[in-house]
């Protein structure tokens, strides 16, 4: 269902509700694609109806799968409202129990407006685009009882690999359905006869494997997991790729398949001047090639779940990923704001986070590249209310996936005895901090780090400790080799040189993530605070042209093979 869609813009000053949408301006957009790719819509914040006509050759059950629509949408099929979704960065689907043969009209009412629709898409230091930003799929179901997904947790025990599976099924009928489930993986076959209850159900099984090659950065071996569900009215099939690897924590170290690892990472936003957040697969691959050339082994999906095609490539190329839910800086500023001024008290905040976490983990569970789940970047981890939100979400993530460590990036690193400081460092498995000591202040990196460690080590309880953001701005092309003035490429390289010289060799640190991969567009509310109205902390510019800092980082990342656990 990718390809040319028509985006209908409302008549100026009106909104798009009801039949009025047809009077609007109609523009062709290649999907995945955001309307900001149209030069005259580059600043459009509003509503659009996206329209696609398609034809089916036979009648039957179907499933419409949307990998990402930015940021809020309602879905209409042949004039009937079928459902909707909030949040641009997680997939959702619409079941169509009985889709007739013939032509169909699919309409998506889409909004990228700020305000009551979304607690998570707020004016921010990145841009919220508008449109169908990730692929759309139409699945014609051979059976009204089908396989929703199979979640595989790899486990290494007594010198053997096991695949612990949860097979999630869905029965569209009102009565139970008898079915025969078959699973195949790495030469092993299992079969099971089931009674599938109406609605959603799941069945668990474990397979002991032979001759498995583990997945890891240097040898990212992938296996295809296949499942079929045979019922009286047809056979549904499903497949995905998995990798056998185990992530563990012991003391203040992070382990992959029993070896201590050090994460040499970069934060990456999904942003490009030609594509917005709807980055084509070839461009994603080019970003990852640049990161491989940099000598990075890890990527943080700041600050939202990423396109699954990015994760597929990370699986294939052996990158390690910290994937996080969608939130940045939901912090009230003063700690006793009026009820409606605390962004985490937006009426939809807790439900939209719950859904984002559930959709992120369920959709991306099998990616071996994801080794850490993160939440709530620089949100309110300083008040009892904020703590209740962090606690609730960590509990939810642990119930969805007990196999991966959890973290969140905090910037509230003042004196823990004072208000406005973080009170949540006991909650995550890994403690992660965003430091900009030698950019937003002139505090020398080593002195700042030792001061922070002396304050916070007792509260981090010996857990792994990462620097999840650090760096500085460099305006692409502003060279100043003598003065090395702020915002010059030389200064940015110096800032990163000082940080990496300390962080890569400190025994208490198990990973670093540079802020950030590329320069990005930001919301107008932030733009006037930043040169070029952009966030210029990329080590490449928005067109992926390396700055001086790129080589500085590469020398550090390539040169830090020494020392325990440096991958
Ligand atoms: C914060 C935030 C990032 C970015 C960064 C910056 O740490 O997490 O999204 O805004 O600051 O560039 O200042």
PDB file of C-alpha atoms in Angstrom, residues 34-228:
ATOM      1  CA  UNK A  34       5.471  13.639   4.918  1.00  0.00           C
ATOM      2  CA  UNK A  35       3.842  16.759   3.585  1.00  0.00           C
ATOM      3  CA  UNK A  36       6.862  18.861   4.541  1.00  0.00           C
ATOM      4  CA  UNK A  37       8.566  17.287   1.502  1.00  0.00           C
ATOM      5  CA  UNK A  38       6.332  19.623  -0.558  1.00  0.00           C
ATOM      6  CA  UNK A  39       8.307  22.906  -0.542  1.00  0.00           C
ATOM      7  CA  UNK A  40       5.212  25.039  -0.021  1.00  0.00           C
ATOM      8  CA  UNK A  41       4.089  22.861   2.911  1.00  0.00           C
ATOM      9  CA  UNK A  42       7.412  22.807   4.730  1.00  0.00           C
ATOM     10  CA  UNK A  43       5.967  24.715   7.712  1.00  0.00           C
ATOM     11  CA  UNK A  44       2.401  23.431   7.566  1.00  0.00           C
ATOM     12  CA  UNK A  45       1.125  22.431  10.987  1.00  0.00           C
ATOM     13  CA  UNK A  46      -2.445  21.286  10.634  1.00  0.00           C
ATOM     14  CA  UNK A  47      -4.694  18.574   9.227  1.00  0.00           C
ATOM     15  CA  UNK A  48      -4.710  16.566   6.004  1.00  0.00           C
ATOM     16  CA  UNK A  49      -6.843  13.768   4.614  1.00  0.00           C
ATOM     17  CA  UNK A  50      -4.629  11.191   2.914  1.00  0.00           C
ATOM     18  CA  UNK A  51      -6.473   9.113   0.285  1.00  0.00           C
ATOM     19  CA  UNK A  52      -5.678   5.851  -1.472  1.00  0.00           C
ATOM     20  CA  UNK A  53      -7.911   3.729  -3.694  1.00  0.00           C
ATOM     21  CA  UNK A  54      -7.066   0.023  -3.938  1.00  0.00           C
ATOM     22  CA  UNK A  55      -8.635  -3.126  -5.377  1.00  0.00           C
ATOM     23  CA  UNK A  56      -8.931  -6.617  -3.935  1.00  0.00           C
ATOM     24  CA  UNK A  57      -9.359  -9.637  -6.194  1.00  0.00           C
ATOM     25  CA  UNK A  58     -11.265 -11.761  -3.684  1.00  0.00           C
ATOM     26  CA  UNK A  59     -13.437 -11.385  -0.599  1.00  0.00           C
ATOM     27  CA  UNK A  60     -11.982 -12.285   2.824  1.00  0.00           C
ATOM     28  CA  UNK A  61     -10.537 -11.158   6.130  1.00  0.00           C
ATOM     29  CA  UNK A  62      -7.785  -8.545   5.978  1.00  0.00           C
ATOM     30  CA  UNK A  63      -5.505  -6.486   8.183  1.00  0.00           C
ATOM     31  CA  UNK A  64      -4.309  -2.949   7.438  1.00  0.00           C
ATOM     32  CA  UNK A  65      -0.883  -2.358   9.017  1.00  0.00           C
ATOM     33  CA  UNK A  66       0.451   1.186   9.509  1.00  0.00           C
ATOM     34  CA  UNK A  67       4.113   1.290  10.542  1.00  0.00           C
ATOM     35  CA  UNK A  68       3.955   4.991  11.444  1.00  0.00           C
ATOM     36  CA  UNK A  69       1.589   7.953  10.894  1.00  0.00           C
ATOM     37  CA  UNK A  70       2.665  11.363  12.214  1.00  0.00           C
ATOM     38  CA  UNK A  71       1.288  12.079  14.586  1.00  0.00           C
ATOM     39  CA  UNK A  72      -2.473  11.467  15.157  1.00  0.00           C
ATOM     40  CA  UNK A  73      -4.872   9.817  12.723  1.00  0.00           C
ATOM     41  CA  UNK A  74      -8.343   8.375  12.241  1.00  0.00           C
ATOM     42  CA  UNK A  75      -8.800   5.634   9.636  1.00  0.00           C
ATOM     43  CA  UNK A  76     -11.857   5.387   7.354  1.00  0.00           C
ATOM     44  CA  UNK A  77     -12.411   2.476   4.941  1.00  0.00           C
ATOM     45  CA  UNK A  78     -15.154   2.872   2.355  1.00  0.00           C
ATOM     46  CA  UNK A  79     -16.645   5.663   4.465  1.00  0.00           C
ATOM     47  CA  UNK A  80     -16.666   3.697   7.732  1.00  0.00           C
ATOM     48  CA  UNK A  81     -14.442   4.844  10.610  1.00  0.00           C
ATOM     49  CA  UNK A  82     -12.353   1.785  11.560  1.00  0.00           C
ATOM     50  CA  UNK A  83     -10.037   3.142  14.247  1.00  0.00           C
ATOM     51  CA  UNK A  84      -7.189   5.524  14.878  1.00  0.00           C
ATOM     52  CA  UNK A  85      -3.858   6.086  16.566  1.00  0.00           C
ATOM     53  CA  UNK A  86      -1.804   8.618  18.508  1.00  0.00           C
ATOM     54  CA  UNK A  87       1.989   8.977  18.346  1.00  0.00           C
ATOM     55  CA  UNK A  88       4.023   8.955  15.144  1.00  0.00           C
ATOM     56  CA  UNK A  89       6.615   6.390  16.116  1.00  0.00           C
ATOM     57  CA  UNK A  90       4.859   3.082  16.755  1.00  0.00           C
ATOM     58  CA  UNK A  91       2.973   0.746  14.423  1.00  0.00           C
ATOM     59  CA  UNK A  92      -0.706  -0.105  14.663  1.00  0.00           C
ATOM     60  CA  UNK A  93      -3.147  -2.230  12.700  1.00  0.00           C
ATOM     61  CA  UNK A  94      -6.833  -2.314  11.789  1.00  0.00           C
ATOM     62  CA  UNK A  95      -8.577  -5.691  11.374  1.00  0.00           C
ATOM     63  CA  UNK A  96     -11.163  -5.931   8.577  1.00  0.00           C
ATOM     64  CA  UNK A  97     -13.089  -9.172   9.249  1.00  0.00           C
ATOM     65  CA  UNK A  98     -14.825  -9.255   5.856  1.00  0.00           C
ATOM     66  CA  UNK A  99     -13.302  -7.180   3.023  1.00  0.00           C
ATOM     67  CA  UNK A 100     -15.329  -7.410  -0.187  1.00  0.00           C
ATOM     68  CA  UNK A 101     -13.780  -8.045  -3.587  1.00  0.00           C
ATOM     69  CA  UNK A 102     -13.403  -4.885  -5.711  1.00  0.00           C
ATOM     70  CA  UNK A 103     -12.394  -1.211  -5.289  1.00  0.00           C
ATOM     71  CA  UNK A 104     -11.942   0.380  -1.873  1.00  0.00           C
ATOM     72  CA  UNK A 105     -11.265   3.908  -0.616  1.00  0.00           C
ATOM     73  CA  UNK A 106      -8.892   4.286   2.319  1.00  0.00           C
ATOM     74  CA  UNK A 107      -8.878   7.694   4.015  1.00  0.00           C
ATOM     75  CA  UNK A 108      -6.625   8.810   6.869  1.00  0.00           C
ATOM     76  CA  UNK A 109      -7.482  12.012   8.687  1.00  0.00           C
ATOM     77  CA  UNK A 110      -4.056  13.135   9.968  1.00  0.00           C
ATOM     78  CA  UNK A 111      -2.998  15.957  12.279  1.00  0.00           C
ATOM     79  CA  UNK A 112       0.466  17.105  13.360  1.00  0.00           C
ATOM     80  CA  UNK A 113      -0.978  19.883  15.520  1.00  0.00           C
ATOM     81  CA  UNK A 114       0.203  20.528  19.067  1.00  0.00           C
ATOM     82  CA  UNK A 115      -2.239  20.658  21.948  1.00  0.00           C
ATOM     83  CA  UNK A 116      -4.872  18.344  23.406  1.00  0.00           C
ATOM     84  CA  UNK A 117      -4.425  15.591  20.785  1.00  0.00           C
ATOM     85  CA  UNK A 118      -0.998  14.511  21.994  1.00  0.00           C
ATOM     86  CA  UNK A 119       0.845  14.600  25.305  1.00  0.00           C
ATOM     87  CA  UNK A 120       4.070  13.498  23.644  1.00  0.00           C
ATOM     88  CA  UNK A 121       4.269  15.589  20.474  1.00  0.00           C
ATOM     89  CA  UNK A 122       4.983  19.034  21.905  1.00  0.00           C
ATOM     90  CA  UNK A 123       7.057  21.945  20.517  1.00  0.00           C
ATOM     91  CA  UNK A 124      10.509  20.450  21.000  1.00  0.00           C
ATOM     92  CA  UNK A 125      14.197  20.288  20.122  1.00  0.00           C
ATOM     93  CA  UNK A 126      13.258  18.130  17.132  1.00  0.00           C
ATOM     94  CA  UNK A 127      10.468  18.504  14.593  1.00  0.00           C
ATOM     95  CA  UNK A 128       7.124  16.715  14.478  1.00  0.00           C
ATOM     96  CA  UNK A 129       6.365  16.153  10.804  1.00  0.00           C
ATOM     97  CA  UNK A 130       2.971  15.380   9.242  1.00  0.00           C
ATOM     98  CA  UNK A 131       1.851  12.439   7.150  1.00  0.00           C
ATOM     99  CA  UNK A 132       2.260   8.718   6.570  1.00  0.00           C
ATOM    100  CA  UNK A 133       5.913   8.581   7.543  1.00  0.00           C
ATOM    101  CA  UNK A 134       6.488   4.808   7.472  1.00  0.00           C
ATOM    102  CA  UNK A 135       5.210   1.947   5.246  1.00  0.00           C
ATOM    103  CA  UNK A 136       1.561   0.829   4.985  1.00  0.00           C
ATOM    104  CA  UNK A 137       0.720  -2.843   4.334  1.00  0.00           C
ATOM    105  CA  UNK A 138      -2.484  -4.708   3.402  1.00  0.00           C
ATOM    106  CA  UNK A 139      -2.439  -8.297   4.677  1.00  0.00           C
ATOM    107  CA  UNK A 140      -5.082 -10.547   3.045  1.00  0.00           C
ATOM    108  CA  UNK A 141      -5.705 -13.210   5.679  1.00  0.00           C
ATOM    109  CA  UNK A 142      -6.132 -16.779   4.457  1.00  0.00           C
ATOM    110  CA  UNK A 143      -7.922 -17.524   7.706  1.00  0.00           C
ATOM    111  CA  UNK A 144     -10.026 -15.550  10.174  1.00  0.00           C
ATOM    112  CA  UNK A 145      -7.842 -17.021  12.876  1.00  0.00           C
ATOM    113  CA  UNK A 146      -4.302 -15.861  12.354  1.00  0.00           C
ATOM    114  CA  UNK A 147      -0.869 -15.424  13.895  1.00  0.00           C
ATOM    115  CA  UNK A 148      -0.429 -11.882  15.233  1.00  0.00           C
ATOM    116  CA  UNK A 149       3.239 -12.407  16.113  1.00  0.00           C
ATOM    117  CA  UNK A 150       5.694 -14.839  17.654  1.00  0.00           C
ATOM    118  CA  UNK A 151       7.977 -13.374  20.316  1.00  0.00           C
ATOM    119  CA  UNK A 152      11.289 -15.210  20.690  1.00  0.00           C
ATOM    120  CA  UNK A 153      13.468 -14.875  23.786  1.00  0.00           C
ATOM    121  CA  UNK A 154      16.839 -16.578  23.196  1.00  0.00           C
ATOM    122  CA  UNK A 155      18.300 -18.309  26.276  1.00  0.00           C
ATOM    123  CA  UNK A 156      21.713 -19.924  26.784  1.00  0.00           C
ATOM    124  CA  UNK A 157      21.707 -22.649  29.453  1.00  0.00           C
ATOM    125  CA  UNK A 158      23.996 -25.605  30.162  1.00  0.00           C
ATOM    126  CA  UNK A 159      25.941 -24.971  26.939  1.00  0.00           C
ATOM    127  CA  UNK A 160      22.834 -25.038  24.768  1.00  0.00           C
ATOM    128  CA  UNK A 161      20.675 -22.347  23.144  1.00  0.00           C
ATOM    129  CA  UNK A 162      16.911 -22.380  23.677  1.00  0.00           C
ATOM    130  CA  UNK A 163      14.214 -20.366  21.915  1.00  0.00           C
ATOM    131  CA  UNK A 164      11.491 -19.464  24.407  1.00  0.00           C
ATOM    132  CA  UNK A 165       8.480 -18.605  22.237  1.00  0.00           C
ATOM    133  CA  UNK A 166       5.207 -16.856  22.886  1.00  0.00           C
ATOM    134  CA  UNK A 167       2.862 -17.383  19.936  1.00  0.00           C
ATOM    135  CA  UNK A 168       0.225 -14.616  19.896  1.00  0.00           C
ATOM    136  CA  UNK A 169      -2.943 -15.487  17.975  1.00  0.00           C
ATOM    137  CA  UNK A 170      -6.093 -13.655  16.997  1.00  0.00           C
ATOM    138  CA  UNK A 171      -9.483 -15.223  16.209  1.00  0.00           C
ATOM    139  CA  UNK A 172     -11.909 -12.874  14.436  1.00  0.00           C
ATOM    140  CA  UNK A 173     -14.861 -15.257  14.871  1.00  0.00           C
ATOM    141  CA  UNK A 174     -17.235 -15.374  17.832  1.00  0.00           C
ATOM    142  CA  UNK A 175     -16.553 -19.059  18.493  1.00  0.00           C
ATOM    143  CA  UNK A 176     -13.364 -21.061  19.191  1.00  0.00           C
ATOM    144  CA  UNK A 177     -11.363 -22.291  16.205  1.00  0.00           C
ATOM    145  CA  UNK A 178      -9.480 -25.596  16.056  1.00  0.00           C
ATOM    146  CA  UNK A 179      -6.036 -25.143  14.568  1.00  0.00           C
ATOM    147  CA  UNK A 180      -2.676 -26.844  14.077  1.00  0.00           C
ATOM    148  CA  UNK A 181       0.346 -24.675  14.775  1.00  0.00           C
ATOM    149  CA  UNK A 182       3.712 -25.447  13.196  1.00  0.00           C
ATOM    150  CA  UNK A 183       6.956 -23.691  14.087  1.00  0.00           C
ATOM    151  CA  UNK A 184      10.267 -24.023  12.273  1.00  0.00           C
ATOM    152  CA  UNK A 185      13.586 -22.503  13.341  1.00  0.00           C
ATOM    153  CA  UNK A 186      17.196 -23.357  12.433  1.00  0.00           C
ATOM    154  CA  UNK A 187      16.289 -26.848  11.264  1.00  0.00           C
ATOM    155  CA  UNK A 188      14.014 -27.636  14.219  1.00  0.00           C
ATOM    156  CA  UNK A 189      10.259 -28.250  13.758  1.00  0.00           C
ATOM    157  CA  UNK A 190       7.513 -28.262  16.420  1.00  0.00           C
ATOM    158  CA  UNK A 191       3.756 -28.815  15.959  1.00  0.00           C
ATOM    159  CA  UNK A 192       0.849 -28.277  18.322  1.00  0.00           C
ATOM    160  CA  UNK A 193      -2.950 -28.715  18.075  1.00  0.00           C
ATOM    161  CA  UNK A 194      -4.847 -25.779  19.581  1.00  0.00           C
ATOM    162  CA  UNK A 195      -8.308 -24.473  20.356  1.00  0.00           C
ATOM    163  CA  UNK A 196      -8.101 -20.726  19.636  1.00  0.00           C
ATOM    164  CA  UNK A 197     -10.537 -18.718  21.731  1.00  0.00           C
ATOM    165  CA  UNK A 198     -12.261 -15.714  20.118  1.00  0.00           C
ATOM    166  CA  UNK A 199     -10.159 -12.550  20.222  1.00  0.00           C
ATOM    167  CA  UNK A 200      -6.520 -12.586  21.320  1.00  0.00           C
ATOM    168  CA  UNK A 201      -4.808 -15.552  22.931  1.00  0.00           C
ATOM    169  CA  UNK A 202      -1.262 -16.884  23.217  1.00  0.00           C
ATOM    170  CA  UNK A 203       0.578 -20.140  23.686  1.00  0.00           C
ATOM    171  CA  UNK A 204       4.104 -20.611  25.017  1.00  0.00           C
ATOM    172  CA  UNK A 205       6.652 -23.201  24.014  1.00  0.00           C
ATOM    173  CA  UNK A 206      10.412 -23.703  24.255  1.00  0.00           C
ATOM    174  CA  UNK A 207      12.691 -25.229  21.635  1.00  0.00           C
ATOM    175  CA  UNK A 208      16.136 -26.613  22.416  1.00  0.00           C
ATOM    176  CA  UNK A 209      18.434 -25.762  19.504  1.00  0.00           C
ATOM    177  CA  UNK A 210      21.528 -27.381  18.047  1.00  0.00           C
ATOM    178  CA  UNK A 211      24.569 -25.933  16.251  1.00  0.00           C
ATOM    179  CA  UNK A 212      23.584 -22.322  16.804  1.00  0.00           C
ATOM    180  CA  UNK A 213      25.908 -19.460  15.821  1.00  0.00           C
ATOM    181  CA  UNK A 214      25.321 -16.603  18.274  1.00  0.00           C
ATOM    182  CA  UNK A 215      24.463 -13.077  17.123  1.00  0.00           C
ATOM    183  CA  UNK A 216      27.021 -10.371  17.908  1.00  0.00           C
ATOM    184  CA  UNK A 217      28.560  -7.163  16.499  1.00  0.00           C
ATOM    185  CA  UNK A 218      31.337  -9.003  14.707  1.00  0.00           C
ATOM    186  CA  UNK A 219      29.172 -11.925  13.480  1.00  0.00           C
ATOM    187  CA  UNK A 220      25.495 -10.840  13.317  1.00  0.00           C
ATOM    188  CA  UNK A 221      24.054 -14.262  12.435  1.00  0.00           C
ATOM    189  CA  UNK A 222      20.298 -14.204  11.814  1.00  0.00           C
ATOM    190  CA  UNK A 223      17.845 -17.095  11.619  1.00  0.00           C
ATOM    191  CA  UNK A 224      14.343 -17.131  10.116  1.00  0.00           C
ATOM    192  CA  UNK A 225      11.589 -18.070  12.524  1.00  0.00           C
ATOM    193  CA  UNK A 226       8.517 -19.403  10.635  1.00  0.00           C
ATOM    194  CA  UNK A 227       5.047 -20.254  11.860  1.00  0.00           C
ATOM    195  CA  UNK A 228       1.920 -21.565  10.151  1.00  0.00           C
TER     196      UNK A 228
END
